[in-house]
Amino acid sequence: MTSTVAPKVPDGADPHDSGDPGDPRDPRGLRSGAPLLDAWLRASAAGSGDAARMSIPGHKQRPDLTGAVVAGDIPLYAGLDTVKHADAVLAEAEQRAARLWGADWCRFSVAGSTHGNQALALAVGRPGDEVVVSRTLHRSLLLGLVLAGLRPVWVRPEVDPASGLPRAVPVAAVLAALAEHPGARAVFLGDPSYVGTTGDLAGHAAAAHEAGVPLIVDAAWAAHLGFHPSFPPHALAAGADAMVTSAHKALPAWTQGALVLARTDRLDPARLDRAFEATHTTSPAGTILASIDAARELLARDGEALSGRLLAAVAAARARLAAVPGLAVLDGPDIEPGKLVVLLAGTGAHGHRVEAELIAAGMPVEMADRDTVVPIVTLADEPEHVAQFTDALVAAIERHRSTPRQPAPGLVWGLAPQVVLPPRDAFFAPHETVPADAATGRVSAELVAPYPPGVPVLAPGELVTADIVAALRAVLADGGRVAYAADPSLRTLQVVSEPVRSDPSGAARQ
Ligand SMILES: Cc1ncc(COP(=O)(O)O)c(C=O)c1O
């Protein structure tokens, strides 16, 4: 994302003026309903090179040292407002977001849904407690379990045999997990999934509430849901008690901007605050926060119209792509209608080759593996750009068309890991580095995930199997990225030193 260098206030203008309706820095006049955006516009109007400023940021808004890279950066404290008052402006903006999503607690994060997931993990239960969690969770939640010392009871989505992609986690799986683990303190699910499959969140909420626990939803990709009648309701509207969503993914907000929203019938608001603050910076970027506020005001005002445009663009792209021989798209009532997921197997084209062409054409996509391409279409996309992209995609596929094949079942979606130690025990256990082949039969000390989607294939505490090592190596050999392993070549893996022991206090000992 680019930022503009803050223009100087025109001579004679009041830098505290609350808004020029024709201000090109706020083309839709959102500032009147967005207090943090208003504060950012005022602060940035004060201009650069404020030599008398004796507070951070260290760049002091000077463009002549590190240059344009710091342009637009204004902290919340002593930036958007004074150190003593900025909290109040932030709280007002967060309350507006809470109202929009029907929550009674909301915080803006400058550290993505990663931070939100970890905050929510820290907000339930005590170390050693169990929680029901989808195994297709993002790595951030798994590390949240490590931080909080929670023990996962895994539930898994069904996998569609035709595409190898996940459907939703069945409500029956959550009901069974809650029945088998009556002490579980919460249910954590991801919805929609990375590939846009959606599940019965109302059914999950009923199951969780029947067991007296909150349903917490990672909706990282779904900040736009609920703002058009053709979209499914967002997680809170479907009955969830909390959700995290990345404003920077689905909405026009700065990278890292995210919201954590909750209804506090089953969650303690003070605990939520403590958990949120525990892992958030004390110096949040006001620019990121103001962009979340602006995106929230945009959704409130124009959400339905922009969503309608997105829906039409995606529907047109799906229709165009589905008409190409051998090519398929995910579609149907259980697929988020704003998501475009392209299935290549029937064309024989390899996703990495197709992706490389798209990158060369200046049209990078979010994810590509051999059988799947996932472009992200958002409220910011004009239909003609989506159509141009679709043409480029079809042309690239045609250039790489080959013998149709069966899709490989997605490595991360069907995993049934053998858990030997709780994630926290394994994370803190003494470990050793061994050749990957010798790691088979040992307990992983590290988290290894093809990225995207960032769903761990190996998590701390899980048994390393020959199949998993082979499958991870196959991802690398096929040109995919395998992230977070201490040895990115996967020649070695880090395993828990033997003998492996679990400690109920949360730290494994030798
Ligand atoms: C399902 C899911 N949850 C959480 C995250 C983390 O989001 P962020 O990048 O905003 O920290 C991601 C990132 O891709 C994700 O896919």
Short mmCIF file of C-alpha atoms and ligand atoms in Angstrom, two decimals:
data_model
loop_
_atom_site.label_atom_id
_atom_site.label_comp_id
_atom_site.label_asym_id
_atom_site.label_seq_id
_atom_site.Cartn_x
_atom_site.Cartn_y
_atom_site.Cartn_z
CA MET A 1 0.00 0.00 0.00
CA THR A 2 1.20 3.51 -0.67
CA SER A 3 0.68 6.52 1.49
CA THR A 4 0.64 10.13 0.54
CA VAL A 5 2.90 12.71 2.06
CA ALA A 6 0.72 14.83 4.28
CA PRO A 7 0.08 18.16 2.59
CA LYS A 8 0.73 21.37 4.48
CA VAL A 9 -2.28 23.28 5.70
CA PRO A 10 -3.03 26.04 3.21
CA ASP A 11 -2.13 29.50 4.45
CA GLY A 12 -4.83 30.87 6.71
CA ALA A 13 -6.54 27.51 7.16
CA ASP A 14 -7.35 26.26 10.63
CA PRO A 15 -5.54 22.95 11.10
CA HIS A 16 -8.25 21.95 13.60
CA ASP A 17 -11.05 22.62 11.19
CA SER A 18 -13.21 19.50 11.33
CA GLY A 19 -13.48 19.03 7.67
CA ASP A 20 -13.63 20.33 4.21
CA PRO A 21 -16.27 18.32 2.37
CA GLY A 22 -14.12 18.60 -0.73
CA ASP A 23 -10.93 17.42 0.98
CA PRO A 24 -9.25 15.14 -1.57
CA ARG A 25 -7.65 13.24 1.31
CA ASP A 26 -11.13 12.10 2.34
CA PRO A 27 -13.02 11.82 -0.94
CA ARG A 28 -16.21 10.41 0.58
CA GLY A 29 -16.29 12.77 3.54
CA LEU A 30 -16.03 9.89 6.00
CA ARG A 31 -14.35 11.99 8.70
CA SER A 32 -17.61 13.36 10.05
CA GLY A 33 -18.55 9.87 11.24
CA ALA A 34 -15.08 8.54 11.96
CA PRO A 35 -13.30 10.13 14.92
CA LEU A 36 -9.91 8.51 14.42
CA LEU A 37 -9.92 9.34 10.73
CA ASP A 38 -10.81 12.92 11.61
CA ALA A 39 -7.95 13.03 14.09
CA TRP A 40 -5.55 11.60 11.50
CA LEU A 41 -6.58 14.16 8.90
CA ARG A 42 -6.04 16.97 11.40
CA ALA A 43 -2.70 15.62 12.55
CA SER A 44 -1.41 15.05 9.04
CA ALA A 45 -2.49 18.55 8.06
CA ALA A 46 0.01 19.85 10.60
CA GLY A 47 2.61 18.88 8.01
CA SER A 48 6.10 17.47 8.14
CA GLY A 49 9.29 18.67 9.75
CA ASP A 50 7.71 19.51 13.09
CA ALA A 51 11.05 20.35 14.70
CA ALA A 52 9.64 21.23 18.11
CA ARG A 53 7.99 17.83 18.64
CA MET A 54 9.63 16.15 21.62
CA SER A 55 7.78 12.85 21.46
CA ILE A 56 8.03 9.78 19.34
CA PRO A 57 8.03 8.82 16.49
CA GLY A 58 11.74 9.19 16.06
CA HIS A 59 11.37 10.35 12.47
CA LYS A 60 9.64 13.53 13.71
CA GLN A 61 7.78 13.66 10.41
CA ARG A 62 11.02 14.68 8.61
CA PRO A 63 11.13 13.53 5.01
CA ASP A 64 14.89 14.24 4.60
CA LEU A 65 16.35 11.40 6.70
CA THR A 66 14.80 8.05 5.93
CA GLY A 67 12.64 9.64 3.26
CA ALA A 68 9.18 8.82 1.99
CA VAL A 69 9.07 5.47 3.74
CA VAL A 70 7.81 7.16 6.93
CA ALA A 71 5.31 9.45 5.20
CA GLY A 72 1.85 9.18 6.65
CA ASP A 73 3.06 7.50 9.84
CA ILE A 74 1.37 9.12 12.82
CA PRO A 75 1.20 7.37 16.18
CA LEU A 76 -2.01 7.16 18.19
CA TYR A 77 -0.45 8.73 21.28
CA ALA A 78 1.00 12.19 20.81
CA GLY A 79 -0.03 11.92 17.20
CA LEU A 80 -3.74 11.58 16.60
CA ASP A 81 -4.27 13.25 19.95
CA THR A 82 -2.38 13.97 23.15
CA VAL A 83 -1.01 11.07 25.15
CA LYS A 84 -3.68 11.75 27.73
CA HIS A 85 -6.68 12.00 25.40
CA ALA A 86 -5.98 9.66 22.48
CA ASP A 87 -7.49 6.72 24.38
CA ALA A 88 -10.86 8.46 24.44
CA VAL A 89 -10.86 9.02 20.69
CA LEU A 90 -9.88 5.39 20.11
CA ALA A 91 -12.63 4.20 22.47
CA GLU A 92 -15.22 6.24 20.62
CA ALA A 93 -14.15 4.74 17.29
CA GLU A 94 -14.20 1.22 18.76
CA GLN A 95 -17.68 1.77 20.17
CA ARG A 96 -18.90 2.78 16.73
CA ALA A 97 -17.50 -0.46 15.32
CA ALA A 98 -19.09 -2.45 18.15
CA ARG A 99 -22.46 -0.90 17.27
CA LEU A 100 -22.05 -1.66 13.58
CA TRP A 101 -21.30 -5.34 14.21
CA GLY A 102 -23.84 -5.71 17.05
CA ALA A 103 -21.09 -6.30 19.61
CA ASP A 104 -20.70 -4.78 23.06
CA TRP A 105 -16.91 -4.97 23.12
CA CYS A 106 -14.51 -4.07 20.32
CA ARG A 107 -10.82 -3.34 20.01
CA PHE A 108 -8.82 -2.23 17.00
CA SER A 109 -5.52 -4.04 16.54
CA VAL A 110 -2.46 -2.93 14.61
CA ALA A 111 -1.13 -6.49 14.62
CA GLY A 112 -3.59 -8.29 12.42
CA SER A 113 -5.92 -11.17 13.11
CA THR A 114 -2.75 -12.86 14.36
CA HIS A 115 -2.91 -10.68 17.46
CA GLY A 116 -6.69 -10.98 17.65
CA ASN A 117 -6.57 -14.77 17.68
CA GLN A 118 -3.93 -14.76 20.38
CA ALA A 119 -5.87 -12.24 22.46
CA LEU A 120 -8.98 -14.40 22.25
CA ALA A 121 -7.03 -17.51 23.24
CA LEU A 122 -5.74 -15.61 26.27
CA ALA A 123 -9.28 -14.52 27.12
CA VAL A 124 -10.73 -17.96 27.87
CA GLY A 125 -9.91 -20.60 30.43
CA ARG A 126 -6.73 -21.25 32.36
CA PRO A 127 -3.51 -23.07 31.48
CA GLY A 128 -4.28 -26.76 31.13
CA ASP A 129 -7.92 -26.22 30.17
CA GLU A 130 -9.28 -27.83 27.01
CA VAL A 131 -10.85 -25.97 24.12
CA VAL A 132 -12.51 -27.39 21.00
CA VAL A 133 -10.59 -26.11 17.97
CA SER A 134 -10.70 -26.70 14.24
CA ARG A 135 -7.41 -28.31 13.14
CA THR A 136 -7.48 -26.13 10.03
CA LEU A 137 -6.82 -23.15 12.28
CA HIS A 138 -4.30 -20.49 11.28
CA ARG A 139 -0.90 -20.75 12.92
CA SER A 140 -1.62 -17.62 14.96
CA LEU A 141 -4.32 -19.40 16.93
CA LEU A 142 -2.12 -22.40 17.47
CA LEU A 143 0.51 -20.10 18.97
CA GLY A 144 -2.32 -18.53 20.94
CA LEU A 145 -2.92 -21.96 22.48
CA VAL A 146 0.78 -22.10 23.33
CA LEU A 147 0.66 -18.67 24.98
CA ALA A 148 -2.49 -19.47 26.92
CA GLY A 149 -1.53 -23.07 27.77
CA LEU A 150 -4.82 -24.34 26.34
CA ARG A 151 -5.10 -27.96 25.24
CA PRO A 152 -6.81 -28.42 21.90
CA VAL A 153 -9.53 -30.95 21.25
CA TRP A 154 -9.32 -31.04 17.48
CA VAL A 155 -12.32 -31.08 15.17
CA ARG A 156 -11.90 -31.28 11.42
CA PRO A 157 -13.78 -30.13 8.36
CA GLU A 158 -15.11 -32.57 5.84
CA VAL A 159 -12.98 -32.56 2.70
CA ASP A 160 -14.67 -32.38 -0.69
CA PRO A 161 -13.30 -35.40 -2.62
CA ALA A 162 -13.80 -33.67 -5.96
CA SER A 163 -11.68 -30.61 -5.18
CA GLY A 164 -9.57 -31.78 -2.24
CA LEU A 165 -10.67 -28.59 -0.45
CA PRO A 166 -12.30 -28.28 2.94
CA ARG A 167 -15.99 -27.90 3.58
CA ALA A 168 -17.06 -26.65 6.97
CA VAL A 169 -16.60 -28.38 10.31
CA PRO A 170 -19.88 -30.28 10.88
CA VAL A 171 -21.90 -29.23 13.91
CA ALA A 172 -22.07 -32.92 14.86
CA ALA A 173 -18.27 -32.94 15.24
CA VAL A 174 -18.38 -30.03 17.68
CA LEU A 175 -21.28 -31.59 19.58
CA ALA A 176 -19.37 -34.86 19.90
CA ALA A 177 -16.20 -33.08 21.04
CA LEU A 178 -18.11 -31.10 23.66
CA ALA A 179 -19.85 -34.27 24.87
CA GLU A 180 -16.52 -36.11 25.18
CA HIS A 181 -14.80 -33.15 26.82
CA PRO A 182 -17.35 -31.59 29.16
CA GLY A 183 -14.65 -29.40 30.74
CA ALA A 184 -13.87 -27.63 27.43
CA ARG A 185 -13.97 -23.87 27.91
CA ALA A 186 -14.67 -22.60 24.40
CA VAL A 187 -15.14 -23.54 20.76
CA PHE A 188 -12.77 -21.92 18.23
CA LEU A 189 -13.65 -22.19 14.54
CA GLY A 190 -12.48 -20.51 11.35
CA ASP A 191 -15.32 -19.34 9.12
CA PRO A 192 -15.27 -18.76 6.21
CA SER A 193 -12.34 -21.05 5.55
CA TYR A 194 -9.35 -19.87 3.57
CA VAL A 195 -11.12 -21.05 0.43
CA GLY A 196 -14.41 -19.42 1.32
CA THR A 197 -16.38 -22.43 2.50
CA THR A 198 -18.89 -21.47 5.16
CA GLY A 199 -20.58 -23.58 7.78
CA ASP A 200 -23.59 -23.60 10.06
CA LEU A 201 -22.39 -20.98 12.54
CA ALA A 202 -25.84 -20.70 14.11
CA GLY A 203 -25.77 -24.46 14.72
CA HIS A 204 -22.25 -24.22 16.18
CA ALA A 205 -23.33 -21.34 18.41
CA ALA A 206 -26.29 -23.35 19.66
CA ALA A 207 -24.00 -26.33 20.34
CA ALA A 208 -21.48 -24.21 22.22
CA HIS A 209 -24.13 -22.35 24.19
CA GLU A 210 -25.88 -25.56 25.14
CA ALA A 211 -22.57 -26.61 26.68
CA GLY A 212 -22.31 -23.21 28.38
CA VAL A 213 -19.21 -22.06 26.46
CA PRO A 214 -18.54 -19.27 23.96
CA LEU A 215 -18.16 -19.75 20.22
CA ILE A 216 -15.17 -17.79 18.93
CA VAL A 217 -14.73 -17.37 15.18
CA ASP A 218 -11.64 -16.50 13.18
CA ALA A 219 -13.25 -14.54 10.36
CA ALA A 220 -9.95 -13.08 9.16
CA TRP A 221 -11.12 -12.97 5.54
CA ALA A 222 -14.70 -11.89 6.17
CA ALA A 223 -14.84 -8.30 7.41
CA HIS A 224 -17.29 -7.53 4.61
CA LEU A 225 -19.82 -10.24 5.44
CA GLY A 226 -23.22 -9.16 6.69
CA PHE A 227 -23.38 -5.91 4.76
CA HIS A 228 -25.45 -7.11 1.83
CA PRO A 229 -28.51 -9.42 1.80
CA SER A 230 -26.70 -11.82 -0.55
CA PHE A 231 -23.82 -12.28 1.89
CA PRO A 232 -24.12 -14.67 4.80
CA PRO A 233 -24.49 -12.90 8.16
CA HIS A 234 -21.23 -12.17 9.93
CA ALA A 235 -20.24 -14.48 12.77
CA LEU A 236 -21.69 -12.37 15.58
CA ALA A 237 -25.00 -12.02 13.78
CA ALA A 238 -25.03 -15.81 13.37
CA GLY A 239 -24.70 -16.21 17.14
CA ALA A 240 -20.95 -16.31 17.83
CA ASP A 241 -19.68 -14.69 21.02
CA ALA A 242 -16.51 -13.26 19.52
CA MET A 243 -14.86 -12.85 16.17
CA VAL A 244 -11.60 -11.56 14.82
CA THR A 245 -11.35 -10.12 11.36
CA SER A 246 -8.60 -8.46 9.34
CA ALA A 247 -9.70 -5.03 8.12
CA HIS A 248 -6.67 -5.09 5.85
CA LYS A 249 -7.77 -8.24 4.06
CA ALA A 250 -11.36 -7.62 2.98
CA LEU A 251 -11.67 -3.87 3.57
CA PRO A 252 -9.74 -0.86 2.31
CA ALA A 253 -7.61 -0.47 5.45
CA TRP A 254 -3.89 -0.37 6.15
CA THR A 255 -1.93 -3.59 6.32
CA GLN A 256 -2.09 -5.09 9.85
CA GLY A 257 -5.41 -3.41 10.73
CA ALA A 258 -7.81 -5.85 12.44
CA LEU A 259 -10.86 -5.84 14.68
CA VAL A 260 -11.67 -8.04 17.62
CA LEU A 261 -15.37 -7.97 18.46
CA ALA A 262 -17.31 -9.68 21.21
CA ARG A 263 -20.63 -10.04 22.94
CA THR A 264 -19.87 -10.44 26.58
CA ASP A 265 -22.64 -12.72 27.88
CA ARG A 266 -20.15 -15.59 28.03
CA LEU A 267 -16.87 -13.65 27.95
CA ASP A 268 -15.56 -11.30 30.61
CA PRO A 269 -14.90 -7.84 29.12
CA ALA A 270 -12.14 -7.04 31.63
CA ARG A 271 -10.40 -10.31 30.80
CA LEU A 272 -10.81 -9.57 27.09
CA ASP A 273 -9.14 -6.20 27.62
CA ARG A 274 -6.27 -7.70 29.61
CA ALA A 275 -5.78 -10.40 27.01
CA PHE A 276 -5.85 -7.90 24.16
CA GLU A 277 -3.36 -5.55 25.83
CA ALA A 278 -1.03 -8.39 26.86
CA THR A 279 0.20 -8.89 23.33
CA HIS A 280 -0.50 -5.53 21.67
CA THR A 281 2.08 -2.81 21.20
CA THR A 282 2.01 0.17 23.54
CA SER A 283 2.76 2.40 20.55
CA PRO A 284 0.01 1.66 18.04
CA ALA A 285 0.20 3.27 14.63
CA GLY A 286 -2.53 5.90 14.52
CA THR A 287 -2.54 5.66 10.76
CA ILE A 288 -3.52 1.99 10.85
CA LEU A 289 -6.16 2.62 13.51
CA ALA A 290 -7.59 5.57 11.58
CA SER A 291 -7.84 3.43 8.47
CA ILE A 292 -9.84 0.80 10.38
CA ASP A 293 -12.16 3.57 11.54
CA ALA A 294 -12.47 4.89 7.97
CA ALA A 295 -13.20 1.39 6.65
CA ARG A 296 -15.87 0.93 9.32
CA GLU A 297 -17.52 4.22 8.36
CA LEU A 298 -17.31 3.27 4.69
CA LEU A 299 -19.04 -0.05 5.43
CA ALA A 300 -21.73 1.70 7.45
CA ARG A 301 -22.45 4.18 4.68
CA ASP A 302 -21.71 2.41 1.44
CA GLY A 303 -21.26 -1.21 2.47
CA GLU A 304 -24.30 -2.51 0.66
CA ALA A 305 -23.54 -0.71 -2.61
CA LEU A 306 -19.87 -1.70 -2.59
CA SER A 307 -20.77 -5.27 -1.65
CA GLY A 308 -23.25 -5.37 -4.54
CA ARG A 309 -20.46 -4.35 -6.90
CA LEU A 310 -18.15 -7.01 -5.46
CA LEU A 311 -20.84 -9.68 -5.75
CA ALA A 312 -21.55 -8.78 -9.36
CA ALA A 313 -17.84 -8.78 -10.27
CA VAL A 314 -17.24 -12.16 -8.65
CA ALA A 315 -20.41 -13.67 -10.17
CA ALA A 316 -19.29 -12.51 -13.63
CA ALA A 317 -15.79 -13.90 -13.09
CA ARG A 318 -17.16 -17.24 -11.88
CA ALA A 319 -19.44 -17.53 -14.90
CA ARG A 320 -16.63 -16.65 -17.31
CA LEU A 321 -14.19 -19.10 -15.72
CA ALA A 322 -16.70 -21.94 -15.39
CA ALA A 323 -17.32 -21.72 -19.14
CA VAL A 324 -13.67 -22.56 -19.90
CA PRO A 325 -13.34 -26.28 -20.71
CA GLY A 326 -11.88 -28.19 -17.77
CA LEU A 327 -11.84 -25.16 -15.50
CA ALA A 328 -14.04 -25.02 -12.39
CA VAL A 329 -14.73 -22.54 -9.62
CA LEU A 330 -16.04 -23.10 -6.14
CA ASP A 331 -19.67 -22.11 -6.11
CA GLY A 332 -22.87 -22.93 -4.30
CA PRO A 333 -24.78 -22.12 -1.15
CA ASP A 334 -21.91 -22.99 1.20
CA ILE A 335 -19.35 -20.82 -0.57
CA GLU A 336 -18.87 -17.18 0.41
CA PRO A 337 -20.23 -15.40 -2.69
CA GLY A 338 -17.48 -12.76 -2.67
CA LYS A 339 -14.72 -15.36 -2.93
CA LEU A 340 -13.11 -16.54 -6.14
CA VAL A 341 -11.42 -19.94 -5.94
CA VAL A 342 -10.29 -21.37 -9.25
CA LEU A 343 -9.79 -25.12 -9.71
CA LEU A 344 -7.26 -25.99 -12.40
CA ALA A 345 -6.98 -29.78 -12.35
CA GLY A 346 -9.34 -30.33 -15.29
CA THR A 347 -7.23 -28.05 -17.48
CA GLY A 348 -3.94 -29.76 -16.63
CA ALA A 349 -2.36 -26.32 -16.07
CA HIS A 350 -0.05 -26.00 -13.07
CA GLY A 351 -1.01 -23.25 -10.64
CA HIS A 352 2.56 -22.10 -10.08
CA ARG A 353 3.14 -21.59 -13.83
CA VAL A 354 -0.12 -19.70 -14.10
CA GLU A 355 0.77 -17.61 -11.05
CA ALA A 356 4.20 -16.77 -12.47
CA GLU A 357 2.58 -15.38 -15.61
CA LEU A 358 0.13 -13.35 -13.59
CA ILE A 359 2.95 -11.91 -11.48
CA ALA A 360 4.84 -11.00 -14.65
CA ALA A 361 1.69 -9.27 -15.88
CA GLY A 362 1.47 -7.25 -12.64
CA MET A 363 -1.51 -9.25 -11.35
CA PRO A 364 -0.24 -11.26 -8.38
CA VAL A 365 -2.74 -13.55 -6.68
CA GLU A 366 -3.08 -14.39 -3.01
CA MET A 367 -2.42 -18.09 -3.33
CA ALA A 368 -1.58 -20.66 -5.96
CA ASP A 369 -0.67 -24.29 -5.66
CA ARG A 370 -0.71 -26.95 -8.33
CA ASP A 371 -4.49 -27.31 -8.49
CA THR A 372 -5.87 -24.07 -7.06
CA VAL A 373 -5.57 -20.34 -7.64
CA VAL A 374 -7.08 -17.92 -5.13
CA PRO A 375 -7.27 -14.30 -6.30
CA ILE A 376 -8.61 -11.90 -3.67
CA VAL A 377 -11.38 -9.62 -4.88
CA THR A 378 -12.46 -6.90 -2.46
CA LEU A 379 -14.77 -3.92 -2.16
CA ALA A 380 -11.93 -1.91 -3.70
CA ASP A 381 -12.04 -3.71 -7.05
CA GLU A 382 -13.75 -2.21 -10.06
CA PRO A 383 -15.67 -4.84 -12.09
CA GLU A 384 -13.68 -4.01 -15.23
CA HIS A 385 -10.41 -4.74 -13.41
CA VAL A 386 -11.77 -8.06 -12.21
CA ALA A 387 -12.80 -8.80 -15.79
CA GLN A 388 -9.32 -7.88 -17.07
CA PHE A 389 -7.78 -10.14 -14.47
CA THR A 390 -10.14 -12.95 -15.45
CA ASP A 391 -9.11 -12.61 -19.09
CA ALA A 392 -5.43 -12.70 -18.12
CA LEU A 393 -6.04 -15.75 -15.95
CA VAL A 394 -7.84 -17.61 -18.72
CA ALA A 395 -5.07 -16.73 -21.20
CA ALA A 396 -2.38 -17.97 -18.79
CA ILE A 397 -4.29 -21.19 -18.18
CA GLU A 398 -4.68 -21.76 -21.92
CA ARG A 399 -0.93 -21.31 -22.43
CA HIS A 400 -0.26 -24.00 -19.81
CA ARG A 401 -3.11 -26.33 -20.67
CA SER A 402 -2.06 -29.96 -20.42
CA THR A 403 -3.45 -33.40 -19.57
CA PRO A 404 -6.30 -33.16 -17.06
CA ARG A 405 -5.54 -34.74 -13.69
CA GLN A 406 -7.24 -35.54 -10.41
CA PRO A 407 -6.70 -32.80 -7.82
CA ALA A 408 -4.29 -33.75 -5.07
CA PRO A 409 -6.11 -33.79 -1.73
CA GLY A 410 -4.98 -30.64 0.08
CA LEU A 411 -2.20 -31.49 2.51
CA VAL A 412 -3.51 -29.27 5.28
CA TRP A 413 -7.22 -29.86 5.04
CA GLY A 414 -7.49 -33.55 5.77
CA LEU A 415 -4.88 -33.77 8.52
CA ALA A 416 -5.56 -36.04 11.48
CA PRO A 417 -2.50 -35.39 13.62
CA GLN A 418 -1.42 -37.69 16.41
CA VAL A 419 -1.06 -35.44 19.42
CA VAL A 420 1.52 -36.59 21.93
CA LEU A 421 2.03 -33.42 23.97
CA PRO A 422 -0.06 -30.28 24.40
CA PRO A 423 1.32 -27.51 22.14
CA ARG A 424 2.65 -25.47 25.07
CA ASP A 425 4.52 -28.39 26.60
CA ALA A 426 6.18 -29.17 23.29
CA PHE A 427 6.96 -25.53 22.57
CA PHE A 428 8.90 -25.14 25.82
CA ALA A 429 10.38 -28.63 25.95
CA PRO A 430 14.11 -29.18 25.42
CA HIS A 431 14.53 -29.99 21.77
CA GLU A 432 17.10 -31.26 19.34
CA THR A 433 17.66 -30.93 15.62
CA VAL A 434 17.69 -34.21 13.72
CA PRO A 435 17.72 -35.24 10.04
CA ALA A 436 14.11 -35.12 8.89
CA ASP A 437 14.02 -38.84 8.12
CA ALA A 438 15.21 -39.60 11.64
CA ALA A 439 12.45 -37.35 12.99
CA THR A 440 9.82 -39.87 12.01
CA GLY A 441 8.22 -41.25 15.15
CA ARG A 442 9.44 -38.30 17.23
CA VAL A 443 7.42 -35.39 18.60
CA SER A 444 7.67 -32.12 16.71
CA ALA A 445 8.97 -29.14 18.67
CA GLU A 446 8.23 -26.73 15.86
CA LEU A 447 5.39 -25.49 13.74
CA VAL A 448 5.66 -26.04 10.00
CA ALA A 449 3.07 -24.66 7.59
CA PRO A 450 2.81 -24.26 3.85
CA TYR A 451 2.07 -20.54 3.38
CA PRO A 452 -0.46 -19.55 2.32
CA PRO A 453 -2.75 -20.71 3.88
CA GLY A 454 -0.63 -20.86 7.06
CA VAL A 455 -2.45 -23.89 8.45
CA PRO A 456 0.15 -25.93 10.36
CA VAL A 457 0.94 -29.35 8.93
CA LEU A 458 3.16 -30.04 11.90
CA ALA A 459 2.44 -28.40 15.22
CA PRO A 460 4.45 -28.55 18.43
CA GLY A 461 3.50 -31.74 20.25
CA GLU A 462 2.41 -33.71 17.18
CA LEU A 463 3.97 -36.93 15.96
CA VAL A 464 6.21 -36.56 12.92
CA THR A 465 5.28 -39.21 10.37
CA ALA A 466 6.98 -40.29 7.15
CA ASP A 467 3.85 -39.23 5.24
CA ILE A 468 3.98 -35.72 6.67
CA VAL A 469 7.69 -35.30 5.91
CA ALA A 470 7.15 -36.57 2.37
CA ALA A 471 4.14 -34.33 1.85
CA LEU A 472 5.97 -31.21 3.10
CA ARG A 473 8.93 -32.01 0.86
CA ALA A 474 6.56 -32.46 -2.06
CA VAL A 475 5.23 -28.93 -1.47
CA LEU A 476 8.82 -27.60 -1.60
CA ALA A 477 9.71 -29.66 -4.65
CA ASP A 478 6.63 -28.35 -6.42
CA GLY A 479 7.78 -24.76 -5.86
CA GLY A 480 5.57 -23.99 -2.86
CA ARG A 481 6.67 -22.11 0.25
CA VAL A 482 6.94 -24.01 3.50
CA ALA A 483 7.18 -21.49 6.31
CA TYR A 484 8.38 -21.35 9.93
CA ALA A 485 10.55 -24.48 9.94
CA ALA A 486 13.91 -23.76 11.55
CA ASP A 487 15.48 -25.40 8.50
CA PRO A 488 13.55 -24.13 5.45
CA SER A 489 15.11 -26.86 3.28
CA LEU A 490 13.43 -29.46 5.54
CA ARG A 491 16.64 -31.50 5.60
CA THR A 492 16.36 -31.34 9.41
CA LEU A 493 13.48 -30.93 11.84
CA GLN A 494 13.38 -29.90 15.48
CA VAL A 495 11.92 -32.54 17.77
CA VAL A 496 11.31 -32.77 21.48
CA SER A 497 14.25 -34.40 23.26
CA GLU A 498 13.55 -37.82 24.68
CA PRO A 499 12.18 -39.00 27.00
CA VAL A 500 9.08 -36.97 26.20
CA ARG A 501 7.14 -35.90 29.26
CA SER A 502 4.07 -33.82 29.69
CA ASP A 503 3.77 -31.55 32.69
CA PRO A 504 0.30 -30.47 33.80
CA SER A 505 1.77 -27.15 34.95
CA GLY A 506 2.42 -26.36 31.31
CA ALA A 507 6.16 -26.98 30.87
CA ALA A 508 7.60 -30.29 29.73
CA ARG A 509 10.55 -31.51 31.77
CA GLN A 510 13.33 -33.99 31.16
C1 LIG B 1 -7.65 -17.77 8.80
C2 LIG B 1 -6.62 -16.74 9.15
N1 LIG B 1 -6.58 -16.26 10.40
C3 LIG B 1 -5.70 -15.33 10.77
C4 LIG B 1 -4.77 -14.84 9.88
C5 LIG B 1 -3.79 -13.80 10.32
O1 LIG B 1 -4.19 -12.57 9.84
P1 LIG B 1 -3.22 -11.32 9.81
O2 LIG B 1 -2.35 -11.48 8.61
O3 LIG B 1 -4.17 -10.16 9.72
O4 LIG B 1 -2.44 -11.31 11.08
C6 LIG B 1 -4.76 -15.31 8.55
C7 LIG B 1 -3.78 -14.81 7.59
O5 LIG B 1 -3.73 -15.14 6.46
C8 LIG B 1 -5.71 -16.30 8.19
O6 LIG B 1 -5.73 -16.81 6.95
#
